[in-house]
Tab-separated table of C-alpha atoms and ligand atoms in Angstrom:
chain	number	residue	atom	x	y	z
A	282	UNK	CA	-0.089	0.063	0.247
A	283	UNK	CA	2.182	3.141	-1.115
A	284	UNK	CA	-0.534	5.583	-2.663
A	285	UNK	CA	-2.644	6.519	0.355
A	286	UNK	CA	-1.666	7.591	3.893
A	287	UNK	CA	-2.938	4.465	6.017
A	288	UNK	CA	-2.278	2.388	9.296
A	289	UNK	CA	-1.854	-1.231	9.710
A	290	UNK	CA	-4.727	-2.216	11.792
A	291	UNK	CA	-4.667	-6.073	11.714
A	292	UNK	CA	-1.320	-7.695	11.322
A	293	UNK	CA	-1.462	-11.321	9.497
A	294	UNK	CA	-0.588	-13.013	12.542
A	295	UNK	CA	-3.939	-11.512	14.494
A	296	UNK	CA	-6.249	-12.928	10.927
A	297	UNK	CA	-4.574	-16.238	11.920
A	298	UNK	CA	-5.334	-16.733	15.055
A	299	UNK	CA	-8.868	-14.984	14.622
A	300	UNK	CA	-9.968	-16.902	12.117
A	301	UNK	CA	-8.556	-20.300	13.765
A	302	UNK	CA	-10.594	-19.585	17.336
A	303	UNK	CA	-13.552	-18.985	15.026
A	304	UNK	CA	-13.180	-22.720	13.486
A	305	UNK	CA	-13.202	-24.090	16.730
A	306	UNK	CA	-16.356	-22.143	17.891
A	307	UNK	CA	-18.263	-22.980	15.178
A	308	UNK	CA	-17.514	-26.653	14.361
A	309	UNK	CA	-19.880	-28.129	16.659
A	310	UNK	CA	-22.935	-25.616	15.140
A	311	UNK	CA	-22.450	-26.908	11.403
A	312	UNK	CA	-24.101	-30.455	11.758
A	313	UNK	CA	-26.532	-32.078	8.906
A	314	UNK	CA	-26.405	-30.720	5.170
A	315	UNK	CA	-24.092	-28.001	5.221
A	316	UNK	CA	-23.499	-25.327	2.497
A	317	UNK	CA	-21.195	-22.453	2.873
A	318	UNK	CA	-22.008	-19.136	0.959
A	319	UNK	CA	-19.152	-16.597	0.940
A	320	UNK	CA	-20.593	-13.519	-0.095
A	321	UNK	CA	-18.556	-12.092	-3.336
A	322	UNK	CA	-16.018	-11.089	-3.643
A	323	UNK	CA	-14.949	-9.396	-0.417
A	324	UNK	CA	-15.668	-12.499	1.499
A	325	UNK	CA	-13.429	-14.964	-0.390
A	326	UNK	CA	-10.029	-14.616	1.567
A	327	UNK	CA	-11.549	-15.036	5.155
A	328	UNK	CA	-13.806	-17.989	3.420
A	329	UNK	CA	-10.792	-19.909	2.264
A	330	UNK	CA	-8.905	-19.616	5.693
A	331	UNK	CA	-11.787	-20.614	7.534
A	332	UNK	CA	-13.353	-23.456	5.473
A	333	UNK	CA	-9.771	-25.151	5.374
A	334	UNK	CA	-10.242	-25.004	9.413
A	335	UNK	CA	-13.447	-26.555	9.270
A	336	UNK	CA	-13.619	-30.938	9.824
A	337	UNK	CA	-17.517	-30.600	8.194
A	338	UNK	CA	-17.598	-32.102	4.959
A	339	UNK	CA	-19.829	-28.512	3.157
A	340	UNK	CA	-20.539	-27.953	-0.303
A	341	UNK	CA	-19.575	-24.280	-1.372
A	342	UNK	CA	-21.587	-21.808	-3.518
A	343	UNK	CA	-21.509	-18.034	-3.801
A	344	UNK	CA	-23.583	-14.875	-3.490
A	345	UNK	CA	-22.517	-11.342	-4.803
A	346	UNK	CA	-24.339	-8.432	-3.021
A	347	UNK	CA	-23.252	-5.093	-4.449
A	348	UNK	CA	-23.658	-1.565	-2.589
A	349	UNK	CA	-20.751	-0.046	-1.770
A	350	UNK	CA	-19.627	0.870	-5.828
A	351	UNK	CA	-16.490	3.286	-6.099
A	352	UNK	CA	-17.171	5.066	-2.459
A	353	UNK	CA	-16.422	4.692	1.285
A	354	UNK	CA	-20.014	4.796	2.326
A	355	UNK	CA	-22.932	2.682	1.251
A	356	UNK	CA	-24.524	4.286	-1.837
A	357	UNK	CA	-27.651	2.189	-2.212
A	358	UNK	CA	-29.595	-0.654	-1.078
A	359	UNK	CA	-27.637	-3.881	-1.575
A	360	UNK	CA	-29.132	-5.443	-4.801
A	361	UNK	CA	-27.855	-9.588	-5.303
A	362	UNK	CA	-26.237	-10.212	-8.464
A	363	UNK	CA	-25.174	-13.899	-8.388
A	364	UNK	CA	-27.193	-16.339	-6.724
A	365	UNK	CA	-26.289	-19.950	-5.859
A	366	UNK	CA	-28.115	-22.640	-6.853
A	367	UNK	CA	-31.507	-23.716	-5.095
A	368	UNK	CA	-30.896	-27.480	-4.725
A	369	UNK	CA	-27.286	-26.323	-2.498
A	370	UNK	CA	-29.829	-23.831	-0.044
A	371	UNK	CA	-33.337	-25.251	0.035
A	372	UNK	CA	-33.850	-27.307	3.046
A	373	UNK	CA	-29.960	-26.506	4.048
A	374	UNK	CA	-27.880	-25.123	6.936
A	375	UNK	CA	-25.976	-22.193	5.572
A	376	UNK	CA	-22.614	-21.484	6.502
A	377	UNK	CA	-22.830	-17.067	5.551
A	378	UNK	CA	-19.748	-15.558	5.192
A	379	UNK	CA	-18.803	-11.890	5.015
A	380	UNK	CA	-15.640	-9.696	5.195
A	381	UNK	CA	-16.826	-7.009	7.486
A	382	UNK	CA	-20.085	-6.370	9.179
A	383	UNK	CA	-20.680	-2.848	9.013
A	384	UNK	CA	-24.329	-0.854	8.437
A	385	UNK	CA	-25.509	-4.341	8.266
A	386	UNK	CA	-27.772	-3.944	5.179
A	387	UNK	CA	-26.216	-6.034	3.066
A	388	UNK	CA	-25.684	-9.633	5.723
A	389	UNK	CA	-29.397	-9.004	6.275
A	390	UNK	CA	-30.630	-8.770	2.373
A	391	UNK	CA	-28.437	-11.599	1.914
A	392	UNK	CA	-29.706	-13.774	4.707
A	393	UNK	CA	-33.079	-12.722	4.070
A	394	UNK	CA	-32.735	-13.851	0.043
A	395	UNK	CA	-31.779	-17.605	1.656
A	396	UNK	CA	-34.241	-17.768	3.994
A	397	UNK	CA	-36.840	-16.365	2.085
A	398	UNK	CA	-36.609	-17.153	-1.858
A	399	UNK	CA	-34.483	-19.867	-1.330
A	400	UNK	CA	-35.925	-21.811	1.716
A	401	UNK	CA	-32.900	-22.258	3.497
A	402	UNK	CA	-33.562	-24.780	6.966
A	403	UNK	CA	-31.481	-22.053	8.813
A	404	UNK	CA	-28.736	-19.426	8.332
A	405	UNK	CA	-25.810	-19.377	10.415
A	406	UNK	CA	-24.234	-15.451	10.123
A	407	UNK	CA	-20.286	-15.651	10.561
A	408	UNK	CA	-18.350	-12.190	9.048
A	409	UNK	CA	-14.174	-11.491	9.842
A	410	UNK	CA	-14.766	-7.678	10.876
A	411	UNK	CA	-17.654	-6.554	13.060
A	412	UNK	CA	-17.573	-2.720	12.932
A	413	UNK	CA	-20.634	-1.640	15.034
A	414	UNK	CA	-19.967	2.137	15.075
A	415	UNK	CA	-22.108	2.540	11.949
A	416	UNK	CA	-24.674	-0.252	12.472
A	417	UNK	CA	-28.083	1.142	10.229
A	418	UNK	CA	-30.702	-2.066	10.764
A	419	UNK	CA	-30.926	-4.487	13.485
A	420	UNK	CA	-28.459	-6.884	12.468
A	421	UNK	CA	-26.021	-8.706	14.133
A	422	UNK	CA	-24.124	-11.858	12.782
A	423	UNK	CA	-23.958	-15.174	14.926
A	424	UNK	CA	-20.084	-15.504	15.048
A	425	UNK	CA	-17.313	-13.199	14.196
A	426	UNK	CA	-13.759	-13.336	14.494
A	427	UNK	CA	-12.522	-9.730	15.241
A	428	UNK	CA	-14.663	-6.199	16.263
A	429	UNK	CA	-13.184	-2.961	16.021
A	430	UNK	CA	-14.951	-0.619	17.687
A	431	UNK	CA	-13.496	2.481	15.988
A	432	UNK	CA	-15.047	3.910	12.883
A	433	UNK	CA	-12.749	3.279	9.974
A	434	UNK	CA	-12.690	2.450	6.316
A	435	UNK	CA	-10.394	-1.065	5.940
A	436	UNK	CA	-8.977	-2.651	3.135
A	437	UNK	CA	-6.912	-5.730	2.604
A	438	UNK	CA	-7.682	-9.088	3.443
A	439	UNK	CA	-10.509	-8.792	0.739
A	440	UNK	CA	-11.956	-5.670	1.665
A	441	UNK	CA	-11.303	-2.861	-0.949
A	442	UNK	CA	-11.290	0.124	-2.309
A	443	UNK	CA	-12.350	0.702	-5.663
A	444	UNK	CA	-11.732	-2.744	-6.117
A	445	UNK	CA	-8.047	-2.911	-5.166
A	446	UNK	CA	-6.549	-3.907	-1.855
A	447	UNK	CA	-8.321	-7.001	-1.570
A	448	UNK	CA	-5.127	-9.186	-1.390
A	449	UNK	CA	-2.881	-7.308	0.937
A	450	UNK	CA	-2.663	-10.323	3.526
A	451	UNK	CA	-3.404	-7.714	6.536
A	452	UNK	CA	-5.734	-4.587	6.871
A	453	UNK	CA	-5.488	-1.638	7.061
A	454	UNK	CA	-7.198	1.668	8.207
A	455	UNK	CA	-6.576	4.419	5.297
A	456	UNK	CA	-7.002	8.130	6.383
A	457	UNK	CA	-9.995	9.815	4.954
A	458	UNK	CA	-10.369	14.067	4.175
A	459	UNK	CA	-13.215	16.158	5.386
A	460	UNK	CA	-15.362	14.437	1.740
A	461	UNK	CA	-14.379	10.793	3.083
A	462	UNK	CA	-11.819	10.235	-0.052
A	463	UNK	CA	-8.535	8.944	0.985
A	464	UNK	CA	-5.818	11.228	1.423
A	465	UNK	CA	-2.949	10.506	-1.138
A	466	UNK	CA	0.488	9.994	0.116
A	467	UNK	CA	2.266	13.152	-1.528
A	468	UNK	CA	5.836	10.457	-2.270
A	469	UNK	CA	3.353	8.216	-3.654
A	470	UNK	CA	1.635	10.989	-6.096
A	471	UNK	CA	1.493	9.139	-9.869
A	472	UNK	CA	2.322	5.899	-8.788
A	473	UNK	CA	0.388	2.823	-10.584
A	474	UNK	CA	-2.515	2.517	-8.682
A	475	UNK	CA	-1.440	-1.427	-8.315
A	476	UNK	CA	1.205	-1.169	-6.104
A	477	UNK	CA	0.857	-2.569	-3.528
A	478	UNK	CA	3.614	-3.497	-0.576
B	101	IMP	P1	-22.841	-3.068	5.567
B	101	IMP	O1	-22.775	-4.155	6.509
B	101	IMP	O2	-24.332	-3.619	4.490
B	101	IMP	O3	-22.587	-1.409	5.338
B	101	IMP	O4	-22.009	-3.568	4.205
B	101	IMP	C1	-20.869	-4.365	4.247
B	101	IMP	C2	-20.678	-4.483	2.756
B	101	IMP	O5	-19.872	-3.313	2.741
B	101	IMP	C3	-19.100	-5.636	2.959
B	101	IMP	O6	-19.406	-7.043	2.568
B	101	IMP	C4	-18.136	-4.857	2.218
B	101	IMP	O7	-18.027	-5.430	1.000
B	101	IMP	C5	-18.391	-3.393	2.213
B	101	IMP	N1	-17.608	-2.671	3.728
B	101	IMP	C6	-17.994	-1.812	4.703
B	101	IMP	N2	-17.033	-1.626	5.248
B	101	IMP	C7	-16.136	-1.526	4.540
B	101	IMP	C8	-14.907	-1.028	4.768
B	101	IMP	O8	-14.402	-0.592	5.836
B	101	IMP	N3	-13.947	-1.021	3.942
B	101	IMP	C9	-14.594	-1.703	2.827
B	101	IMP	N4	-15.407	-2.567	2.061
B	101	IMP	C10	-16.373	-1.980	3.563
B	102	MG	MG1	-17.249	-4.576	-0.485
């Protein structure tokens, strides 16, 4: 991360330990036919790490909901634009995964779609990060790996800004200006948007 002013909030070791502990808590709750559904694309890194730590045999399918676009605050009600196969959800226990629970609309809508439109037997909601500071709806996750109390805009480990930085192996907070735009590092002006590290 060379383009914007930032500070590291969670390092790789923190992520690993938290995901390991979460897997141990979840394992006993996953019984019967389970389908894991990461919300694309933010939940990919978290899902890959968590699911490989679960002893349960499970199916994997995907759901995509979009709400942020290119901004640092949610712009609209999330809309599903990629759906799982109906037979992977109807009557099944769904382990629904997302990178972060922020305003709450994304997870709430995803859970609603799986229960009401697809007839899931039950939906266990699990997020990597719980960020209660900006919650706008009454939605809590059944479990989460870590909670962050401050209202920061985060990138890395699946979290993006304008589609970038999901592949950072740790999580950083971007410093925002009064308009909510990330502050550029003067020295980095003109660097390629994609340069990481
Ligand atoms: P919400 O709970 O409806 O606000 O939305 C959660 C979704 O917004 C997540 O799936 C993320 O993709 C995105 N999001 C929320 N907070 C952040 C953040 O701090 N950085 C990057 N993306 C975020
Ligand atoms: Mg996102």
